[in-house]
PDB file of C-alpha atoms in Angstrom:
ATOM      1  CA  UNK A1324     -36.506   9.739  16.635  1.00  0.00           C
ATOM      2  CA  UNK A1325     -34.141   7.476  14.400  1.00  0.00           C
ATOM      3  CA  UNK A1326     -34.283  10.059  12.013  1.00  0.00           C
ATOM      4  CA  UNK A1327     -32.875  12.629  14.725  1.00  0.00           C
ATOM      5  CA  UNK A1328     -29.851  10.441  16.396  1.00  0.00           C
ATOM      6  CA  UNK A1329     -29.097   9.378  12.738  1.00  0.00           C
ATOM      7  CA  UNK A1330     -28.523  13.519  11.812  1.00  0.00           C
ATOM      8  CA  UNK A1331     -26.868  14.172  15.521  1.00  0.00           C
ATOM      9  CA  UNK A1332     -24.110  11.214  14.444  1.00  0.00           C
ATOM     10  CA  UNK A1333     -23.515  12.103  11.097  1.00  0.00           C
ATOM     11  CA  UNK A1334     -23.323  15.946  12.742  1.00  0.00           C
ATOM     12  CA  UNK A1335     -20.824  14.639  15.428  1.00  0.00           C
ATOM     13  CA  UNK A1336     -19.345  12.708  12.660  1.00  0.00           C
ATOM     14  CA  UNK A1337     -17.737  15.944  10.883  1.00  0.00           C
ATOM     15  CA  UNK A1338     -17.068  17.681  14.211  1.00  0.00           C
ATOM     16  CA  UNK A1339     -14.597  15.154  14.253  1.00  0.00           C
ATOM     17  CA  UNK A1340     -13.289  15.018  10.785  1.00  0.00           C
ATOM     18  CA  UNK A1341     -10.259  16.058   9.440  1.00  0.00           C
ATOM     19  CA  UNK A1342     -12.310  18.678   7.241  1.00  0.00           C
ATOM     20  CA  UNK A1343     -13.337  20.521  10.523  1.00  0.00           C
ATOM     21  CA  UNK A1344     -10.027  20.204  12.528  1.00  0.00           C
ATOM     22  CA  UNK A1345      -8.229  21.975   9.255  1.00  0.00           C
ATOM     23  CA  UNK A1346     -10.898  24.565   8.452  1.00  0.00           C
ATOM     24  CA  UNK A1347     -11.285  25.376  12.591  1.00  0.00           C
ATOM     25  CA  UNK A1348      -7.225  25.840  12.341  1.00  0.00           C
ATOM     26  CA  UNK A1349      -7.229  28.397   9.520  1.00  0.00           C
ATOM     27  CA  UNK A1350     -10.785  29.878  10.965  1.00  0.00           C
ATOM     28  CA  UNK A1351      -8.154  30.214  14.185  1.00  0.00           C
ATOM     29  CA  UNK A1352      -5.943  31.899  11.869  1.00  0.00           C
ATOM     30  CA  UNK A1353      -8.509  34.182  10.156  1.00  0.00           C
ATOM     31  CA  UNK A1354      -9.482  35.484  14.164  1.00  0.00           C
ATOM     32  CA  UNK A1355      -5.851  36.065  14.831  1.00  0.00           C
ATOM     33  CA  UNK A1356      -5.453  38.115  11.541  1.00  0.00           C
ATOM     34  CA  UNK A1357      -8.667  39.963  12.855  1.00  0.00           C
ATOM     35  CA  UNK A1358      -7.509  40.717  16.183  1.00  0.00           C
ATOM     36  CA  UNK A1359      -4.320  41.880  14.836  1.00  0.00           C
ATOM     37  CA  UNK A1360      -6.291  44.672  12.564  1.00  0.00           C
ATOM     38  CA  UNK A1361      -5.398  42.857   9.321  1.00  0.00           C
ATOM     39  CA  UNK A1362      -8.659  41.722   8.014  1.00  0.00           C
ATOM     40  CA  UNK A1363     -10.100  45.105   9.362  1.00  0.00           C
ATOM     41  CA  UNK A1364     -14.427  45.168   9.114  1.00  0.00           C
ATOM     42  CA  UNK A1365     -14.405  42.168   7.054  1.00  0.00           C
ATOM     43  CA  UNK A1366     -13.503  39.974   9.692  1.00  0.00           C
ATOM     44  CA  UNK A1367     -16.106  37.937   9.455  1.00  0.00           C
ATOM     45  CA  UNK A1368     -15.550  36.914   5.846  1.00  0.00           C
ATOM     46  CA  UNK A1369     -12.281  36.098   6.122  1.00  0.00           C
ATOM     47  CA  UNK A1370     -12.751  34.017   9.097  1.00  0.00           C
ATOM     48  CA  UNK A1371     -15.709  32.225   7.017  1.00  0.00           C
ATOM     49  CA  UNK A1372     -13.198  31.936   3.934  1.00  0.00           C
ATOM     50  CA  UNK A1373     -10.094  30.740   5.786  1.00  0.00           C
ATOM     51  CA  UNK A1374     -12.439  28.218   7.431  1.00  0.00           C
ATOM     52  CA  UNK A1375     -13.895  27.701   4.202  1.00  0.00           C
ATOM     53  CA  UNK A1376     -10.588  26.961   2.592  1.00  0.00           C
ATOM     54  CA  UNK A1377      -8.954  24.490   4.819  1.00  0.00           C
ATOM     55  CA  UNK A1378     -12.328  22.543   5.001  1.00  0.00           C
ATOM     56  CA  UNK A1379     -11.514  21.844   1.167  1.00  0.00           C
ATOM     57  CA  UNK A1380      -8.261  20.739   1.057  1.00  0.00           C
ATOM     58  CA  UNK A1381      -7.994  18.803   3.823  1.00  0.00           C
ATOM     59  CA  UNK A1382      -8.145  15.093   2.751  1.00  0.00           C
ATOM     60  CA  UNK A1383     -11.667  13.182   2.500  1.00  0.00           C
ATOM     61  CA  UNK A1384     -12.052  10.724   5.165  1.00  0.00           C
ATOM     62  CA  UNK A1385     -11.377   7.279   4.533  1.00  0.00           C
ATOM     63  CA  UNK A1386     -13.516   4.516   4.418  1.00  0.00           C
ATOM     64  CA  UNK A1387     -11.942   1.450   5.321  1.00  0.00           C
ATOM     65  CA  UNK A1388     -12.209  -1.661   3.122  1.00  0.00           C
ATOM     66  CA  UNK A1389     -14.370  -4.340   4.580  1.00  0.00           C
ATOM     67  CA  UNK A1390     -12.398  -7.286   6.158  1.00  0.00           C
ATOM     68  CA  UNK A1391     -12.745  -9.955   3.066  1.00  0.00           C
ATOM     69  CA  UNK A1392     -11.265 -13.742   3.822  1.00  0.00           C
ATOM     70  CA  UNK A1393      -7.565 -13.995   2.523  1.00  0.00           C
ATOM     71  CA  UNK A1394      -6.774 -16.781   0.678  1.00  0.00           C
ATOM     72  CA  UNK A1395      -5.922 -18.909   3.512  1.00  0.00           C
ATOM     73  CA  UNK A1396      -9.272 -18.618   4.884  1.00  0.00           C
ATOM     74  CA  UNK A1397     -10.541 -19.275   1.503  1.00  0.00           C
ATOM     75  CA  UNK A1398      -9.421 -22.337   1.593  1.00  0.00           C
ATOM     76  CA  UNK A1399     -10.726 -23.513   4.534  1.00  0.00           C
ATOM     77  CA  UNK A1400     -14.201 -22.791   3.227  1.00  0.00           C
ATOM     78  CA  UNK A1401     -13.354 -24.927   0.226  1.00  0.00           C
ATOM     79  CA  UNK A1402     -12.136 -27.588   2.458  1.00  0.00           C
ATOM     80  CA  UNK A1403     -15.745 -27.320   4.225  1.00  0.00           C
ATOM     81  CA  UNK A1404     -17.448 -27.840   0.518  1.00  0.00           C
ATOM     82  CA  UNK A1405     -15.516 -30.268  -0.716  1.00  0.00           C
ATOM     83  CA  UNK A1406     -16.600 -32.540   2.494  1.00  0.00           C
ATOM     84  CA  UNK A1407     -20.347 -31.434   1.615  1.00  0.00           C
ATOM     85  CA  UNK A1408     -19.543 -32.281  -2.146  1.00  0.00           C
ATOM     86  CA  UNK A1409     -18.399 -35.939  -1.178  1.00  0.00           C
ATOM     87  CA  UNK A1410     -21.627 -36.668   0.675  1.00  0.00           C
ATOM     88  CA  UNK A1411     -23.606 -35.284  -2.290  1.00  0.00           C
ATOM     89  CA  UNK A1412     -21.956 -37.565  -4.363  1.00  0.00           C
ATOM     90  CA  UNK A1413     -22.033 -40.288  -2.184  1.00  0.00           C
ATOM     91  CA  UNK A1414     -25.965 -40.511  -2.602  1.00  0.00           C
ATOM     92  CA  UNK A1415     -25.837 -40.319  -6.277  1.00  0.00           C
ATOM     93  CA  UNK A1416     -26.196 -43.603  -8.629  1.00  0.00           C
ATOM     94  CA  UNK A1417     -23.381 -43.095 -11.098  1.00  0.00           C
ATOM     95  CA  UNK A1418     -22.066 -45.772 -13.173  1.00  0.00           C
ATOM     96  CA  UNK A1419     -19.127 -47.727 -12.439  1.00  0.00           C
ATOM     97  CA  UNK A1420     -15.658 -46.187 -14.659  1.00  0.00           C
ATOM     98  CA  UNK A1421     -17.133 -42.184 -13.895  1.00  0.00           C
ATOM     99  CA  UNK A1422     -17.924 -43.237 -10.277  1.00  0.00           C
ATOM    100  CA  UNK A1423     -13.702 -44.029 -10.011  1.00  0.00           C
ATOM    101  CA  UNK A1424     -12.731 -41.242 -12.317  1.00  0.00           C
ATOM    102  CA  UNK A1425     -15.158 -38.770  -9.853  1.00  0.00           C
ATOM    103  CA  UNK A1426     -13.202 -40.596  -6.844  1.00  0.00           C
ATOM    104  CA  UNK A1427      -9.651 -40.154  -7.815  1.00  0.00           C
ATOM    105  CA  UNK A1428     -10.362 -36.162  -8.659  1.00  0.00           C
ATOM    106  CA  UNK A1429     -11.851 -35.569  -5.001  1.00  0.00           C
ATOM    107  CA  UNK A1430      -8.857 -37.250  -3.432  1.00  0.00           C
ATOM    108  CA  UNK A1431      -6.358 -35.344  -5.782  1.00  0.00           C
ATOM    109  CA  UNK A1432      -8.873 -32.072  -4.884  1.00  0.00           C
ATOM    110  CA  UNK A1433      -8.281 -32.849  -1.069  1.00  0.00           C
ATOM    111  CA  UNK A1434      -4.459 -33.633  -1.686  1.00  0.00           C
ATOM    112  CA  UNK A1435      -4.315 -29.687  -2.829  1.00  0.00           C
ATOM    113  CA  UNK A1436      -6.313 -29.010   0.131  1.00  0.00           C
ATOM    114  CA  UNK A1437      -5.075 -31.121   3.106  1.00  0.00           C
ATOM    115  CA  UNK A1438      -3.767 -28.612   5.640  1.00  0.00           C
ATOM    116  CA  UNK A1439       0.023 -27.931   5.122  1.00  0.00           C
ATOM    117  CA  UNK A1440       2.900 -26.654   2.880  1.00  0.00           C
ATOM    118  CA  UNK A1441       0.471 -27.765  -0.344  1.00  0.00           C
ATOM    119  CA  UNK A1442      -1.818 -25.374   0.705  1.00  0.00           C
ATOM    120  CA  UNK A1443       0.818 -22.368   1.853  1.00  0.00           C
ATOM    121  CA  UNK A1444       1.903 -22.865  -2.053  1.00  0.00           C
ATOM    122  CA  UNK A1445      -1.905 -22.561  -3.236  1.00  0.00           C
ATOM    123  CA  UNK A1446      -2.630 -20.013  -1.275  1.00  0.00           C
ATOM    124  CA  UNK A1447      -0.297 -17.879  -2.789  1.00  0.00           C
ATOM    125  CA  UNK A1448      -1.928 -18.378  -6.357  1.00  0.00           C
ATOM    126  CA  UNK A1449      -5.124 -16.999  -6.348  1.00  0.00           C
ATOM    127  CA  UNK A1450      -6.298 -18.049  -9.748  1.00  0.00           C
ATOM    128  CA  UNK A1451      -5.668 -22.052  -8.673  1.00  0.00           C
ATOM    129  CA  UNK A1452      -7.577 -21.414  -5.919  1.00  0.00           C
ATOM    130  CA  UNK A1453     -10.693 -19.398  -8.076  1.00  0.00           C
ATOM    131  CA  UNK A1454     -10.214 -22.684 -10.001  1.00  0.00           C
ATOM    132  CA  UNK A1455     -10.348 -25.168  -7.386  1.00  0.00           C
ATOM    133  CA  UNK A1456     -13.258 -23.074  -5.508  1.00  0.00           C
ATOM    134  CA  UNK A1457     -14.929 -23.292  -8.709  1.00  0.00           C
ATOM    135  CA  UNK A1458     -14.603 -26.880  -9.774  1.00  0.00           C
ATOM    136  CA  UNK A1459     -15.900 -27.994  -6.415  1.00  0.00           C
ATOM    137  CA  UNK A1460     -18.673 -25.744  -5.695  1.00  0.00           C
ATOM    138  CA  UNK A1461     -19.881 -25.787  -9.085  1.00  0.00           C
ATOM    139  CA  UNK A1462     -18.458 -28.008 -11.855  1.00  0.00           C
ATOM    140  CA  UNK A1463     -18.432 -31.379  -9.985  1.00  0.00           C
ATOM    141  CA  UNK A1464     -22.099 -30.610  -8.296  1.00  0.00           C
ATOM    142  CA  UNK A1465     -23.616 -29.720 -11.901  1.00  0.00           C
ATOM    143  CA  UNK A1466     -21.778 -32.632 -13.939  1.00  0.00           C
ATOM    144  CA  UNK A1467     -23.201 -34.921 -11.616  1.00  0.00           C
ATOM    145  CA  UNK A1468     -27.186 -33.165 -11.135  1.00  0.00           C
ATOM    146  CA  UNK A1469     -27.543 -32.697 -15.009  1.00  0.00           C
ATOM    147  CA  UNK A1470     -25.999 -36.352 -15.202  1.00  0.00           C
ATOM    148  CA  UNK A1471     -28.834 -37.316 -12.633  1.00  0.00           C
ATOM    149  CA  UNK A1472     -31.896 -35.891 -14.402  1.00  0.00           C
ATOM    150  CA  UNK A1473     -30.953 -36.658 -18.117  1.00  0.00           C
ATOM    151  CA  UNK A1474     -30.491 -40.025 -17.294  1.00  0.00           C
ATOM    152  CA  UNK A1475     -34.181 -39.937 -16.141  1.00  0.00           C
ATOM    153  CA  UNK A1476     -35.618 -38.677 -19.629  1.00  0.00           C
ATOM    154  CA  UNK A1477     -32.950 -40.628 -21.788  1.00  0.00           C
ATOM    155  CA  UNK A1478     -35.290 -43.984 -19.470  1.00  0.00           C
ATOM    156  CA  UNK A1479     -38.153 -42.289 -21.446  1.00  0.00           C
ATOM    157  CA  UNK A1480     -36.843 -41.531 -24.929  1.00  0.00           C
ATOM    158  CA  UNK A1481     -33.800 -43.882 -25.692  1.00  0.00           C
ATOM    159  CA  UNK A1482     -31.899 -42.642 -28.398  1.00  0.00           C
ATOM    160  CA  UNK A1483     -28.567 -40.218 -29.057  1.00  0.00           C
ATOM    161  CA  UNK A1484     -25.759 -39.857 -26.772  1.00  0.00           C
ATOM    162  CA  UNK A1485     -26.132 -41.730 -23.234  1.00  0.00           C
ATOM    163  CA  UNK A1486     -25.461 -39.365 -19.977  1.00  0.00           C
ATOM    164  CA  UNK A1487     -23.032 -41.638 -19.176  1.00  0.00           C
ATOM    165  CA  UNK A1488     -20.711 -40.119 -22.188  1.00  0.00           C
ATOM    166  CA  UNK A1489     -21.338 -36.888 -20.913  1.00  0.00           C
ATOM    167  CA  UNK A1490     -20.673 -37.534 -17.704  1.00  0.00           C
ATOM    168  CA  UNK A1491     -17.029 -39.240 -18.803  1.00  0.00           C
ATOM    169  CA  UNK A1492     -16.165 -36.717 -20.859  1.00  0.00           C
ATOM    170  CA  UNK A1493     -16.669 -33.766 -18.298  1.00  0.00           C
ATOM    171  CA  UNK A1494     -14.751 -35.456 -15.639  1.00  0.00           C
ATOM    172  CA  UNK A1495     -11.914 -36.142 -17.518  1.00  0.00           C
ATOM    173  CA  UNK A1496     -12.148 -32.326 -18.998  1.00  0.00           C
ATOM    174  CA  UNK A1497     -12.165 -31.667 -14.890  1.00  0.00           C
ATOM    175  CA  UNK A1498      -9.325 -34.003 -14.478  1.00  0.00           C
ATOM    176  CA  UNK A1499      -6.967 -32.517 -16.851  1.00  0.00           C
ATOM    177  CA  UNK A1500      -7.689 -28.977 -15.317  1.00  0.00           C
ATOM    178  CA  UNK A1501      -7.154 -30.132 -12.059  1.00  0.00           C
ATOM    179  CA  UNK A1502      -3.813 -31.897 -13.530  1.00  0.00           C
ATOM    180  CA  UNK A1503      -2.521 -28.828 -15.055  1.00  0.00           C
ATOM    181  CA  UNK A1504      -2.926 -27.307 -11.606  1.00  0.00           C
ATOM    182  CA  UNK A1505      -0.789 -29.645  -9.469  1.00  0.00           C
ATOM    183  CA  UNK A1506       1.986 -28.797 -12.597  1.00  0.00           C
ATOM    184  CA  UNK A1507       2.041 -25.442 -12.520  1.00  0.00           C
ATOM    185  CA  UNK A1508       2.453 -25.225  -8.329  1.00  0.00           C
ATOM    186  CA  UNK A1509       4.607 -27.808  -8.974  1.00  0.00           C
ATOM    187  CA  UNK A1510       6.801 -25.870 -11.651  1.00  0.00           C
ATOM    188  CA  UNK A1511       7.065 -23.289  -8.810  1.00  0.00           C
ATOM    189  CA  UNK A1512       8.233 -25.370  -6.246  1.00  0.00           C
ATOM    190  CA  UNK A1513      10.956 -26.376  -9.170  1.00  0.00           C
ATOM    191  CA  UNK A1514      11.856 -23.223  -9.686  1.00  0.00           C
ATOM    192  CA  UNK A1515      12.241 -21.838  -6.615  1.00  0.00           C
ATOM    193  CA  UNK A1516      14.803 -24.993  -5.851  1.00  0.00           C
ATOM    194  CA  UNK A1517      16.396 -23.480  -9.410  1.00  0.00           C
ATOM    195  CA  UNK A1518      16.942 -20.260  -7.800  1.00  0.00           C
ATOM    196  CA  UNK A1519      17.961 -21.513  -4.420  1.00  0.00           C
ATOM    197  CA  UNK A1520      20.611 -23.507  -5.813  1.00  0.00           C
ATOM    198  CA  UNK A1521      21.795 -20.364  -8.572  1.00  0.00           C
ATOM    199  CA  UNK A1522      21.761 -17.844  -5.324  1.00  0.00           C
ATOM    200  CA  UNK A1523      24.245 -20.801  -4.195  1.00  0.00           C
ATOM    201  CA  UNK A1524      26.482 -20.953  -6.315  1.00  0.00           C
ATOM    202  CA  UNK A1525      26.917 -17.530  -7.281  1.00  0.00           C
ATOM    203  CA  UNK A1526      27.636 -16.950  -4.081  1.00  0.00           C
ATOM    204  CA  UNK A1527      30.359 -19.822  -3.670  1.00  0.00           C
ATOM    205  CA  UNK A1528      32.145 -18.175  -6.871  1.00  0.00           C
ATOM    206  CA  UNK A1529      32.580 -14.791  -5.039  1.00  0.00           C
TER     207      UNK A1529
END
């Protein structure tokens, strides 16, 4: 039975395409040649090939895209995870200097997100906010996870580099990325001002 309604929609389905509305008009056209004793006994197969022929060349039908979230919206979601990521964190043990380091990078990761004319500038950049998506939903939770269970086994075999290096060193990798970030939107906030004020005064000189 699904089988059935699933062949009677895609049937229905070309009734109503564009293919069958353009080969019905020249199969229209083919009848009209017939009836005016053009096509004489072969009627029928140049009804068939007119048909035929404006089946093909009219236009495929279009799929549409599927609706994905614009950037805007993607940064809502973010917004979501990075409030997820701070009560992650906020359970972990982490040692004093990469426990303020981790701090100031979430506030200067919700500063880039807190609702406003920051985020109307990131949303326009799609790579900062791939970057920022990133370093929340995956950088920051595995620096601090992989921090979490080496610490464990460096209890049981002391010796070599402590976590706690690691750990340092990865947040202030994070930190700089994040940093180069805020200077690049803010290079094109300056140079939009640049432009502004050029506009300006090229148009006070004429």
């Amino acid at each position: 039975m699904a089988t059935s309604r699933g062949l009677a929609a895609r049937a229905w389905e070309y009734v109503e395409s564009g293919k069958n509305l353009a080969g019905s008009a020249c199969g229209l056209a083919g009848v009209g040649l017939a009836l005016a004793g053009v096509a004489g006994a072969y009627w029928p197969v140049v009804v068939a090939g007119l048909y035929g022929a404006g089946a093909l060349i009219a236009p495929p039908r279009r799929t549409p895209v599927p609706p994905f979230p614009g950037p805007a919206e993607q940064l809502d979601l973010v917004r979501e995870d990075l409030g997820r990521l701070r009560g992650y964190v906020a359970e972990v043990e982490l040692p004093p200097a990469a426990e303020g380091r981790l701090s100031e990078l979430l506030d200067l990761y919700a500063a880039l997100l807190d609702p406003g004319w920051v985020t109307e500038v990131l949303a326009t950049e799609p790579e900062a906010v791939h970057a920022l998506a990133r370093a929340i939903r995956l950088d920051v939770p595995e620096c601090v996870d992989t921090y979490n269970r080496t610490r464990w086994w460096t209890r049981l075999t002391p010796g070599g580099e402590s976590p706690e290096r690691h750990l340092e060193r990865q947040l202030s990798v994070l930190a700089e990325e994040a940093e180069r970030l805020t200077a690049d939107l803010q290079d094109r906030e300056v140079r939009r001002q640049q432009t502004h004020t050029a506009y300006l005064e090229e148009r006070g000189r004429s």
